[in-house]
Short mmCIF file of N, CA, C and O in Angstrom, two decimals:
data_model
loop_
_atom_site.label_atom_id
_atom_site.label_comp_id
_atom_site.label_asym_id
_atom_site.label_seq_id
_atom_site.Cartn_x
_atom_site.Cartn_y
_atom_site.Cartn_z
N UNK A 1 0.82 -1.19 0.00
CA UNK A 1 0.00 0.00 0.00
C UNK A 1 0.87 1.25 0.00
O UNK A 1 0.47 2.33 -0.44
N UNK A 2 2.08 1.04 0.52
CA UNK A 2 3.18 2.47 0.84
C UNK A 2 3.65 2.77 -0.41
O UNK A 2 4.13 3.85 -0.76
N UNK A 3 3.44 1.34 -1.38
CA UNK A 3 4.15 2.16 -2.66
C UNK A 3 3.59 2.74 -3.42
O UNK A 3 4.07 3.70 -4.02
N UNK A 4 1.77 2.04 -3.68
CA UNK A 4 1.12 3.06 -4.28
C UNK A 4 0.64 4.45 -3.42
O UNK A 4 -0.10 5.12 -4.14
N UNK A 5 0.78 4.82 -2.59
CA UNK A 5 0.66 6.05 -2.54
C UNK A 5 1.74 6.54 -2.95
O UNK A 5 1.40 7.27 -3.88
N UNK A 6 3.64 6.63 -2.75
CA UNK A 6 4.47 6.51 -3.72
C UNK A 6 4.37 6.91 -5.13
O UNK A 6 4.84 7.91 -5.67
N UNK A 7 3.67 5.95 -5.64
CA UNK A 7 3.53 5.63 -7.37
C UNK A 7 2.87 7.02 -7.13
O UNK A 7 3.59 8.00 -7.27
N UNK A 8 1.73 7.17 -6.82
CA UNK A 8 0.43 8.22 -7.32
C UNK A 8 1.08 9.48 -6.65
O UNK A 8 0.75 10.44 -7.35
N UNK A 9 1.44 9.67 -6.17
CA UNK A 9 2.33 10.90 -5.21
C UNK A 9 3.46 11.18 -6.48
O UNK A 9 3.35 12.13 -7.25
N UNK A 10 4.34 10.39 -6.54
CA UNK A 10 5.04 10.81 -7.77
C UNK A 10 4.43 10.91 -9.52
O UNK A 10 5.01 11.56 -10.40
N UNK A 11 3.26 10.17 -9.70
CA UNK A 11 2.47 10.37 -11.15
C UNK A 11 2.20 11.79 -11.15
O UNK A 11 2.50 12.53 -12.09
N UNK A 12 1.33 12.37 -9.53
CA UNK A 12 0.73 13.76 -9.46
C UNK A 12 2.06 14.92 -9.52
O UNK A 12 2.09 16.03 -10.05
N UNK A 13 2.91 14.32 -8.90
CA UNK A 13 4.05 15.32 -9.22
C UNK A 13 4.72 15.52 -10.57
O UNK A 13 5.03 16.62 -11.04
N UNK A 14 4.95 14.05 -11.29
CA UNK A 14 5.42 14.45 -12.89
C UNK A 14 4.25 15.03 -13.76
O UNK A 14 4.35 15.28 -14.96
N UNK A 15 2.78 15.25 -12.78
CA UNK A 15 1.94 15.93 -14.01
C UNK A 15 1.55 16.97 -13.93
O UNK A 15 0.76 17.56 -14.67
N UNK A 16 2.50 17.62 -12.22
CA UNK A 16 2.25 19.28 -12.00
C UNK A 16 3.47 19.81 -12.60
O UNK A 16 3.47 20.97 -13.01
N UNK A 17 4.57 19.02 -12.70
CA UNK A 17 5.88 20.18 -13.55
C UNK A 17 5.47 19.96 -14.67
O UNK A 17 5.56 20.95 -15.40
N UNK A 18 4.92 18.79 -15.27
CA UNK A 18 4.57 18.67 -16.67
C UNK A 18 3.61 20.24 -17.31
O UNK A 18 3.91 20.78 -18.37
N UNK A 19 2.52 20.73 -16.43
CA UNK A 19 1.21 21.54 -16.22
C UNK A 19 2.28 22.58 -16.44
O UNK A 19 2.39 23.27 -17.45
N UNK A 20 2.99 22.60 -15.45
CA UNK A 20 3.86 24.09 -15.06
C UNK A 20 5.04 24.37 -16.13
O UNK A 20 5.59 25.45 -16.30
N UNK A 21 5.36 22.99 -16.91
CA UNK A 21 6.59 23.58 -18.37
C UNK A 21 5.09 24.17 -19.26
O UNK A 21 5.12 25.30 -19.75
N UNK A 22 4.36 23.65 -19.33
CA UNK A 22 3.41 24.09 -20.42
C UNK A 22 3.27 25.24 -20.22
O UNK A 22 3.63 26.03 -21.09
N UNK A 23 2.66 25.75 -18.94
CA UNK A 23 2.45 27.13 -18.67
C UNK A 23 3.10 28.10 -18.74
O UNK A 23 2.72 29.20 -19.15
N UNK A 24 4.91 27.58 -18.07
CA UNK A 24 5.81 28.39 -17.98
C UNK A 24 6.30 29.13 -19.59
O UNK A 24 7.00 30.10 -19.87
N UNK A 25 5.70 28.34 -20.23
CA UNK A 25 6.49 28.56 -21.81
C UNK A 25 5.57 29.64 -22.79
O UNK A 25 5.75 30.04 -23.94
N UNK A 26 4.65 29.85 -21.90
CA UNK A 26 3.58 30.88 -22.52
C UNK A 26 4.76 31.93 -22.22
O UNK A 26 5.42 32.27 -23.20
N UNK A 27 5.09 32.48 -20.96
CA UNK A 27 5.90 33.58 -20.69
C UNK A 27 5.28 35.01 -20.23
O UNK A 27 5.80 36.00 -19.72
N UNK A 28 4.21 34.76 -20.54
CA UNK A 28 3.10 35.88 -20.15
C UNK A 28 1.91 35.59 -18.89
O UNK A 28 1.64 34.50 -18.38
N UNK A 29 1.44 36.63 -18.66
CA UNK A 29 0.24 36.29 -17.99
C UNK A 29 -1.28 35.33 -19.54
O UNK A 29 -1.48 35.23 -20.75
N UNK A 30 -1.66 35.04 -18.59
CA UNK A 30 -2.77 34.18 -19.71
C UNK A 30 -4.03 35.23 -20.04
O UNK A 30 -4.77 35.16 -21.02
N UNK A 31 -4.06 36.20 -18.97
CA UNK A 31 -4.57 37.46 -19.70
C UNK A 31 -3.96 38.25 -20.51
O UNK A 31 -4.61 38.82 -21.39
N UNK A 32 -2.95 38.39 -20.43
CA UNK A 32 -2.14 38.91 -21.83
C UNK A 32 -1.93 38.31 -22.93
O UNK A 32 -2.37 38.71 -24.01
N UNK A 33 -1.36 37.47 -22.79
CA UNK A 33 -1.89 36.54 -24.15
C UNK A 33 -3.25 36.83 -25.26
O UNK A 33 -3.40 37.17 -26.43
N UNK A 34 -4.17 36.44 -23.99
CA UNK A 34 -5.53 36.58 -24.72
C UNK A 34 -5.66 37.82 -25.58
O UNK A 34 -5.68 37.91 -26.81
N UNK A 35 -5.76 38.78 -24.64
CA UNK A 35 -5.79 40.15 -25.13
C UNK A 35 -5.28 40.49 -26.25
O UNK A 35 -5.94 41.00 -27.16
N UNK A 36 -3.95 40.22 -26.33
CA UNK A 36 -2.69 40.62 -27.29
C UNK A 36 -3.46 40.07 -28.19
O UNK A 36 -4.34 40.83 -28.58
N UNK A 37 -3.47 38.94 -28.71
CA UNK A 37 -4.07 38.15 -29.84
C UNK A 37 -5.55 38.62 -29.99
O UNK A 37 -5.96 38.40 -31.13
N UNK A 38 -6.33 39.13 -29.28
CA UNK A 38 -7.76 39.83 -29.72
C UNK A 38 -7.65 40.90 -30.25
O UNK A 38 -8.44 41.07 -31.18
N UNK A 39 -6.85 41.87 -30.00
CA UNK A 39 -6.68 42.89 -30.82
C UNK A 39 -7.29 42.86 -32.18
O UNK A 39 -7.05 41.97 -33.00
N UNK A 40 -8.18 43.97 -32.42
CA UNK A 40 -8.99 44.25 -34.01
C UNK A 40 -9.79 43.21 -34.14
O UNK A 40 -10.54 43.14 -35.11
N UNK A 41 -9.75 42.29 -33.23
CA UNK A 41 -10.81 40.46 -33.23
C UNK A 41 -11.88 40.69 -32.27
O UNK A 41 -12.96 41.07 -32.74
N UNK A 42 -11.76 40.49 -30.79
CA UNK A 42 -12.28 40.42 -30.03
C UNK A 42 -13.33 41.68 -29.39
O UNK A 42 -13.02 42.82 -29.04
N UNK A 43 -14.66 41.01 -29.40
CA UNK A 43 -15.95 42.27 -29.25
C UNK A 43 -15.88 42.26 -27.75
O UNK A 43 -15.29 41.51 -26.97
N UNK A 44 -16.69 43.37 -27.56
CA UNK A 44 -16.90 43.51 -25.68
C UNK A 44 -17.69 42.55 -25.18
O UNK A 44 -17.59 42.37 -23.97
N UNK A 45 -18.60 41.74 -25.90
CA UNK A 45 -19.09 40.99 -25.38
C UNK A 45 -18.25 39.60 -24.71
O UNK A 45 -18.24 39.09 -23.59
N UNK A 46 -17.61 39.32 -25.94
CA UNK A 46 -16.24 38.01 -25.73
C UNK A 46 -15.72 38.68 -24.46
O UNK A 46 -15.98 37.99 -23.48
N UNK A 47 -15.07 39.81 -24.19
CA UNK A 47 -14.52 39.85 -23.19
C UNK A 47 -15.20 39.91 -22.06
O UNK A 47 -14.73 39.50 -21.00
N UNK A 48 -16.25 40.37 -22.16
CA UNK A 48 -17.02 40.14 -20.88
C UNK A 48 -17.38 38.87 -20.30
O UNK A 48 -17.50 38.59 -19.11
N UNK A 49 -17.60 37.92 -21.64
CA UNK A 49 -17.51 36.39 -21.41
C UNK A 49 -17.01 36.06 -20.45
O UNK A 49 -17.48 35.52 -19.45
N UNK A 50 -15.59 36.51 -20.83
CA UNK A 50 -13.83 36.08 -20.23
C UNK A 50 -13.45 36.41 -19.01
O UNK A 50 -12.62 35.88 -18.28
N UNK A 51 -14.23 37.49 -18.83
CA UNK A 51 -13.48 38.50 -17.80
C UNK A 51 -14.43 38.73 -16.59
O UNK A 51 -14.18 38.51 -15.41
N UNK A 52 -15.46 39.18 -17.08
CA UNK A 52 -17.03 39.67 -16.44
C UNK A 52 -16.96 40.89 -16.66
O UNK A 52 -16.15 41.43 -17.41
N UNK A 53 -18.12 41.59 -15.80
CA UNK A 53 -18.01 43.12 -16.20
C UNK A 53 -16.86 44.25 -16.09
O UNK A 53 -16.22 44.20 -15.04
N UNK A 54 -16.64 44.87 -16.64
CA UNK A 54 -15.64 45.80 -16.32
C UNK A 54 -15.38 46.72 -15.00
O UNK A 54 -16.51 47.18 -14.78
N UNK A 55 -14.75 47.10 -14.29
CA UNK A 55 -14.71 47.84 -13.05
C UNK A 55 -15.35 49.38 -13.12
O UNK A 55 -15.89 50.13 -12.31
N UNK A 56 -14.88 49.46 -14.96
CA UNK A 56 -14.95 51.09 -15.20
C UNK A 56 -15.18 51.02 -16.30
O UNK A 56 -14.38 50.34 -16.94
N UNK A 57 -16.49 51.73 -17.18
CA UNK A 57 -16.37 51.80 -18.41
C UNK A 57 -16.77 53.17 -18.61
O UNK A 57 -17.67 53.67 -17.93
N UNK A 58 -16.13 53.85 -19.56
CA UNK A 58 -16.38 55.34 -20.24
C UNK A 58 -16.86 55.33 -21.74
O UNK A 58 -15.93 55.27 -22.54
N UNK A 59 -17.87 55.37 -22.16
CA UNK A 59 -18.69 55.70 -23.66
C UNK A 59 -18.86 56.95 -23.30
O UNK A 59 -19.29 57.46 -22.27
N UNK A 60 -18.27 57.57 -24.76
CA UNK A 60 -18.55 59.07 -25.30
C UNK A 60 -19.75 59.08 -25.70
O UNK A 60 -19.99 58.40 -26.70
N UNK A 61 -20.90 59.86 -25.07
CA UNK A 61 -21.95 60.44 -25.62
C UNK A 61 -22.19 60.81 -27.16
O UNK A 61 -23.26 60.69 -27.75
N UNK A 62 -21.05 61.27 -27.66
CA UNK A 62 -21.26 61.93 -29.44
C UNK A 62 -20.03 60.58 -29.61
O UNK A 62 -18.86 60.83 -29.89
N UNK A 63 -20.37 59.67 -29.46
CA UNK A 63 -19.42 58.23 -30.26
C UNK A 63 -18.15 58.72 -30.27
O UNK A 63 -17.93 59.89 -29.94
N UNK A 64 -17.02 57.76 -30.70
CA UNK A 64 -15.78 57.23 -30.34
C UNK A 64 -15.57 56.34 -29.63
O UNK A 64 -16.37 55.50 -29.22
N UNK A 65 -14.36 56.45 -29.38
CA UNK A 65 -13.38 55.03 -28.01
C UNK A 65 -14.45 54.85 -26.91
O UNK A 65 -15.06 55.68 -26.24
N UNK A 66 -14.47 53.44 -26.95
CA UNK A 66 -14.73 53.00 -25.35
C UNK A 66 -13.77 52.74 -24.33
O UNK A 66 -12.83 52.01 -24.63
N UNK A 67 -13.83 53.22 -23.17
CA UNK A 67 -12.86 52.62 -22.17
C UNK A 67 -13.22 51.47 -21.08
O UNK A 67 -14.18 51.59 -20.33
N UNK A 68 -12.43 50.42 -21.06
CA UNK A 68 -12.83 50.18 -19.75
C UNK A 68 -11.93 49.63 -19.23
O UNK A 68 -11.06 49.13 -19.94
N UNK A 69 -11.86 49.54 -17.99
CA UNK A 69 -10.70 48.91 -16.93
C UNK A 69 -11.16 48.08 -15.80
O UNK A 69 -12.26 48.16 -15.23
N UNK A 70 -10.03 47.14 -15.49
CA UNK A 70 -9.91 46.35 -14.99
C UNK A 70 -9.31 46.06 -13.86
O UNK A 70 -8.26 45.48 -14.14
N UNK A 71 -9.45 46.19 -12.54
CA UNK A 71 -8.64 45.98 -11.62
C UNK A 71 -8.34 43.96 -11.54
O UNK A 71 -9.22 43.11 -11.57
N UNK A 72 -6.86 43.72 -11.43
CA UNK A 72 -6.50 42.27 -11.25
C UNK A 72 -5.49 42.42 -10.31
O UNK A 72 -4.70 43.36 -10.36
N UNK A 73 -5.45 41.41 -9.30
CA UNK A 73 -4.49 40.64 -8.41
C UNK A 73 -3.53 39.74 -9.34
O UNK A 73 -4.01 39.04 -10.23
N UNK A 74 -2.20 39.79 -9.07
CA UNK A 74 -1.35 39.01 -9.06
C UNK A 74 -0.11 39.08 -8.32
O UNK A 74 0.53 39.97 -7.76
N UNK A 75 0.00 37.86 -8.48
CA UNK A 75 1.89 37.68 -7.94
C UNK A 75 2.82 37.13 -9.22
O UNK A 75 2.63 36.71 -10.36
N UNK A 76 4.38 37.48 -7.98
CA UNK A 76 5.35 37.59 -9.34
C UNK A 76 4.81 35.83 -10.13
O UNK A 76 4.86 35.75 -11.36
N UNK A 77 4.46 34.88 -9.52
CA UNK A 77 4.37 34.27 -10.62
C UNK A 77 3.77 33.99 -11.60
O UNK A 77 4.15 33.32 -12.56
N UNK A 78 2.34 34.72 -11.34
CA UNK A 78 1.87 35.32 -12.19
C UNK A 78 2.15 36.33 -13.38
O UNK A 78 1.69 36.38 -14.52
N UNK A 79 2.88 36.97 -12.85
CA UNK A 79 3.58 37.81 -13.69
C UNK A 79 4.71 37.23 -14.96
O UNK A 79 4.56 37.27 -16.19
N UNK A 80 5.68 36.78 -14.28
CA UNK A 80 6.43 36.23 -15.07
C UNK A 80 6.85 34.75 -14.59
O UNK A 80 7.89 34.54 -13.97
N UNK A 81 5.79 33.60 -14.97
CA UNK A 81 5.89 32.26 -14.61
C UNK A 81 7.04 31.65 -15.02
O UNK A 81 7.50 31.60 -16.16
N UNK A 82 7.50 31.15 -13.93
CA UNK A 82 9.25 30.81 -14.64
C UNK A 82 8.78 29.02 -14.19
O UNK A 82 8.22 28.63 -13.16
N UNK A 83 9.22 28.23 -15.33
CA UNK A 83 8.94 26.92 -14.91
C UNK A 83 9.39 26.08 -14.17
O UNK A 83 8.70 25.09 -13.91
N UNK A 84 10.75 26.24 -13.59
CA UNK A 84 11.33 25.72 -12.17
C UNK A 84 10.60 26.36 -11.06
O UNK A 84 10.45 25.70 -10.03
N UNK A 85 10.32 27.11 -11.10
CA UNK A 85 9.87 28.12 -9.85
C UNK A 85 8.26 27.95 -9.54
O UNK A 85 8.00 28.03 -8.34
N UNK A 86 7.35 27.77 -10.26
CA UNK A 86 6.52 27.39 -10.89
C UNK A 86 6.35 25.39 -9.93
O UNK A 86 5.69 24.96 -8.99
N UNK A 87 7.18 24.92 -10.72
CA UNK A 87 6.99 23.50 -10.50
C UNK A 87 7.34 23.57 -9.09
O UNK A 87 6.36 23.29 -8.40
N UNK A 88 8.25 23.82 -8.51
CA UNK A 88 8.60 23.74 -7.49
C UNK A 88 7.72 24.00 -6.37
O UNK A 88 7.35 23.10 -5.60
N UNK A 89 7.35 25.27 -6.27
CA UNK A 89 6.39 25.78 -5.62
C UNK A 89 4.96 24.50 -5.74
O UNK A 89 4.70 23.95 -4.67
N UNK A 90 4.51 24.28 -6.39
CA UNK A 90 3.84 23.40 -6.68
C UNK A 90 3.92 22.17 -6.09
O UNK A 90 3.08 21.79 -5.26
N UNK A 91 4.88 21.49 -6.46
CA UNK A 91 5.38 20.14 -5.84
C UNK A 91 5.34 19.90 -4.29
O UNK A 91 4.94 19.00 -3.56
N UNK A 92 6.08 21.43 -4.08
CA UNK A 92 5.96 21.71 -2.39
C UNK A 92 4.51 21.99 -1.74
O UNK A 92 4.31 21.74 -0.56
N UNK A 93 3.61 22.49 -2.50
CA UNK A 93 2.37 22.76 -2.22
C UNK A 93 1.59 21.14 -1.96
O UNK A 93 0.75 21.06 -1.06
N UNK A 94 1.97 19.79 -2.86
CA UNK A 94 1.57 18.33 -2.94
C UNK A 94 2.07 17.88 -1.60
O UNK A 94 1.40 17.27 -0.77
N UNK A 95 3.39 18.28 -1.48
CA UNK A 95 4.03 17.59 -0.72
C UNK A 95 3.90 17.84 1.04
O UNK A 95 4.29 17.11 1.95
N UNK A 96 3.22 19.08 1.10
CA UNK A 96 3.90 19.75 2.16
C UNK A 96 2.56 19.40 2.97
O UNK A 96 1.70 18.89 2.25
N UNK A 97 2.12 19.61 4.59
CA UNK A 97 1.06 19.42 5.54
C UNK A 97 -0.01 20.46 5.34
O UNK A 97 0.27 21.57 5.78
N UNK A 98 -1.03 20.34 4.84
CA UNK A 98 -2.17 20.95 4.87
C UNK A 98 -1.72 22.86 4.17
O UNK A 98 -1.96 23.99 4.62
N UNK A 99 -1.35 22.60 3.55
CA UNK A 99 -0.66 24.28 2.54
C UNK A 99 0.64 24.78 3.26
O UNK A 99 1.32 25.56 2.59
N UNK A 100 1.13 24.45 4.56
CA UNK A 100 1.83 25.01 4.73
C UNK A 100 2.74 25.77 4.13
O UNK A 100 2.78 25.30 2.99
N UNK A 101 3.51 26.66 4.18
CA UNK A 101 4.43 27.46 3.11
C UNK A 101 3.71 29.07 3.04
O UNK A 101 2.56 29.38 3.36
N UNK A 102 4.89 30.01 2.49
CA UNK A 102 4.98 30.94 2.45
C UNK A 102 3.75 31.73 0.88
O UNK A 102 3.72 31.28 -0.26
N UNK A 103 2.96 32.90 1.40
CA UNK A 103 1.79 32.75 1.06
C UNK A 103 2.37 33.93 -0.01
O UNK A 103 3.22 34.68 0.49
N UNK A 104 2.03 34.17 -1.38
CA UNK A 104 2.52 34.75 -2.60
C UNK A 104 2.20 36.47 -2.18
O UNK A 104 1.22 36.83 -1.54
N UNK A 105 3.18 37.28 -2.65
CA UNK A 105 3.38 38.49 -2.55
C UNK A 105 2.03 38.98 -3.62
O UNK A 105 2.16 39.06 -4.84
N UNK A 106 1.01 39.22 -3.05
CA UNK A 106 0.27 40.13 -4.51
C UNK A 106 0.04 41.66 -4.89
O UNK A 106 -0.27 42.49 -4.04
N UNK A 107 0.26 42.00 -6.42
CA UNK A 107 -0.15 42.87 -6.45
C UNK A 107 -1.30 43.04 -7.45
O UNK A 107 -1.97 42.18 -8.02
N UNK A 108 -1.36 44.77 -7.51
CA UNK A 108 -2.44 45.30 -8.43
C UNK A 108 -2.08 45.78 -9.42
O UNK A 108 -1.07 46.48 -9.52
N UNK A 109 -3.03 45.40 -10.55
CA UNK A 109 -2.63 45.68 -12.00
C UNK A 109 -4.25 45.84 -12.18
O UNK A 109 -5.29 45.29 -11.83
N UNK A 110 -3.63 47.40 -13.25
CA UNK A 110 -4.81 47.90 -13.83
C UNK A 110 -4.85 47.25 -15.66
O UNK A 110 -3.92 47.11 -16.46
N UNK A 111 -5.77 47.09 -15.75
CA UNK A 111 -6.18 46.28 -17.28
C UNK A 111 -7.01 47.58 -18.23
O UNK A 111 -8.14 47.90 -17.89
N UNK A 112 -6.43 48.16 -19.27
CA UNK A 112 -7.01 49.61 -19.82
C UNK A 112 -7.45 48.82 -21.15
O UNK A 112 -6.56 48.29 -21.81
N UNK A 113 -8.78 48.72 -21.56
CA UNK A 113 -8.96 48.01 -22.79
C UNK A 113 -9.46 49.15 -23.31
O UNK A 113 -10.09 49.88 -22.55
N UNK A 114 -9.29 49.56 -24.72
CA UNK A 114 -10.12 50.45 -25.66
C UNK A 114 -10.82 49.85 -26.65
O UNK A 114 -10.31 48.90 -27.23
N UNK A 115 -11.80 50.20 -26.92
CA UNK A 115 -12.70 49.53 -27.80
C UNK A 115 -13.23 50.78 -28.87
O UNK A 115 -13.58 51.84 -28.36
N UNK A 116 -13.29 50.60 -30.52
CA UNK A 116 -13.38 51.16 -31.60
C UNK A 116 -15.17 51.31 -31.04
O UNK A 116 -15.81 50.80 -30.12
N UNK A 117 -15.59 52.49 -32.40
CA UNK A 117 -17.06 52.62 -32.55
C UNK A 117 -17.99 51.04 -32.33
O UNK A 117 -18.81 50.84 -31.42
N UNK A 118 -17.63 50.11 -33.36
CA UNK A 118 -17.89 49.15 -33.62
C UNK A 118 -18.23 47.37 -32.41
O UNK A 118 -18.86 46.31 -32.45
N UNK A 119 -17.02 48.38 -31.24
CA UNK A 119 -17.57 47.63 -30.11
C UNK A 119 -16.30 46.35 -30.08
O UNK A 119 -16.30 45.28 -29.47
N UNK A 120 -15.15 47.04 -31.13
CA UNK A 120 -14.22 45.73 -31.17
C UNK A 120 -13.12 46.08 -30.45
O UNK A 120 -12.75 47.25 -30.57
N UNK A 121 -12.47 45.32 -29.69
CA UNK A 121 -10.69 45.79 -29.03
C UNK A 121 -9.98 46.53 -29.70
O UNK A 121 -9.67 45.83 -30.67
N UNK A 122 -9.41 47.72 -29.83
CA UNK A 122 -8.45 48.33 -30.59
C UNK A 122 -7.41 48.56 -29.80
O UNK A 122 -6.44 48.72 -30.54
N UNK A 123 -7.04 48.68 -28.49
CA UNK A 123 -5.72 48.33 -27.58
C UNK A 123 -6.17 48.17 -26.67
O UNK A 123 -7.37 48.32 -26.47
N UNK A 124 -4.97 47.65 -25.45
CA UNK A 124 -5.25 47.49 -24.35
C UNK A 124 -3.75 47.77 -23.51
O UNK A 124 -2.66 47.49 -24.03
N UNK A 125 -3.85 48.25 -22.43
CA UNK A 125 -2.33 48.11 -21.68
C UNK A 125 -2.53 47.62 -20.24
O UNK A 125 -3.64 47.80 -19.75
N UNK A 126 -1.25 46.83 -19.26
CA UNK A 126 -0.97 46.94 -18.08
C UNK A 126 -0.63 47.09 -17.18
O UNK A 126 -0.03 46.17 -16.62
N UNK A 127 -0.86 48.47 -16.46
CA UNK A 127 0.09 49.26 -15.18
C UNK A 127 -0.60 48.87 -14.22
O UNK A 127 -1.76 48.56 -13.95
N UNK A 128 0.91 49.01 -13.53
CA UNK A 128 0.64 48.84 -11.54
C UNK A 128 -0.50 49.90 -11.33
O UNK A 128 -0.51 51.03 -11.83
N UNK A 129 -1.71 49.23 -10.30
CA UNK A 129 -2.73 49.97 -9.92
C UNK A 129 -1.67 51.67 -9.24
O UNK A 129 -1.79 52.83 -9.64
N UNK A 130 -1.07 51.30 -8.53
CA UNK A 130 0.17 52.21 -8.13
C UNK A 130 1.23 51.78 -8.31
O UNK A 130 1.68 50.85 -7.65
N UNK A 131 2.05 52.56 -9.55
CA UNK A 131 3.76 52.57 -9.79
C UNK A 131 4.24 52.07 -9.32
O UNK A 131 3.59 51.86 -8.29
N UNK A 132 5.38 51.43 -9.25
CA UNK A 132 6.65 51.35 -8.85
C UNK A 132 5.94 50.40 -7.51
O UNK A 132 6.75 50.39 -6.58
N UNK A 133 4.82 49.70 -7.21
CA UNK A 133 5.03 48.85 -5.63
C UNK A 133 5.90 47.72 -5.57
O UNK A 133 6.71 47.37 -4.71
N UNK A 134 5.44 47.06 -7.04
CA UNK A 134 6.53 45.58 -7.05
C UNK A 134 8.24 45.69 -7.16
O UNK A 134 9.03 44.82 -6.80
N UNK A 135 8.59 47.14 -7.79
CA UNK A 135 9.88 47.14 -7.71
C UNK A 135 10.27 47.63 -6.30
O UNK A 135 11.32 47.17 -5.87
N UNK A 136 9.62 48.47 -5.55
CA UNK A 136 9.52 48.81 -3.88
C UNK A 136 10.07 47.98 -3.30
O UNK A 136 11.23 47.91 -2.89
N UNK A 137 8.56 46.75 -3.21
CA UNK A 137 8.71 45.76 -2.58
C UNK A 137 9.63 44.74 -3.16
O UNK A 137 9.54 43.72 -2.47
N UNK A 138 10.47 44.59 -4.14
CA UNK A 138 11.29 43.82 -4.40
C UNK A 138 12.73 43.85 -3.91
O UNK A 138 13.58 43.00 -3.66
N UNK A 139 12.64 45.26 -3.87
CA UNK A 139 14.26 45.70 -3.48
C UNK A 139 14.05 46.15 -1.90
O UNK A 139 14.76 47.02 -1.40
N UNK A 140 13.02 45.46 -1.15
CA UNK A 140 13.38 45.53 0.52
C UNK A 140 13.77 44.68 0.87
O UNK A 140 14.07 44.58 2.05
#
């Protein structure tokens, strides 16, 4: 019985670094991704699909740009998923007593989508809800 928990303890572990090279190799957040590639594609509705409602939206009365924004949580590995770091964390999360371990630094990121007359994505960008916190807090 000691070995199959063993066996299945190590299957679940070669199929969370397995999860985590896949992920890690995107290199982006998986909201960026999306986004990036919707550009001139993707309607407000799709994103609302995706996302839910917006935090903030601005329509011009006499037509043009739509705005809307997005407040999101993340941490650095979210940010930039590195796949050792990634797996690891992970493995230790399988391995370890009821979550124990050190709980992820998060921050805030604002999500600025613009949308044409037509109701389609025409850009989008992502800044710290406030500047400079993750480099702050990185270099204490």
């Amino acid at each position: 019985m000691t070995w199959r928990i063993d066996g299945t303890r190590r299957a679940l572990c070669g199929l969370v670094v397995m999860l985590a090279l896949a992920l890690g190799a995107c290199g982006a957040p998986l909201r960026d991704t999306y986004l990036k590639k919707g550009v001139n594609r993707l309607t407000q509705e799709e994103i609302r699909e995706q996302f839910g409602a917006p935090h903030t939206a601005k329509a011009p009365a006499l037509g043009g740009d739509t705005v809307w924004t997005y407040r999101v949580s993340m941490s650095d590995k979210d940010l930039d998923p590195s796949m050792f770091g990634e797996a690891s964390q992970s493995v230790g999360a399988l391995m370890s007593k009821g979550g124990e371990g050190p709980k992820p630094t998060l921050y805030c990121y604002r999500y600025t989508l613009v949308f044409n007359e037509q109701k389609i994505l025409k850009s989008w960008k992502r800044d710290e809800c406030v500047p400079g916190t993750r480099d702050t807090l990185l270099t204490h």
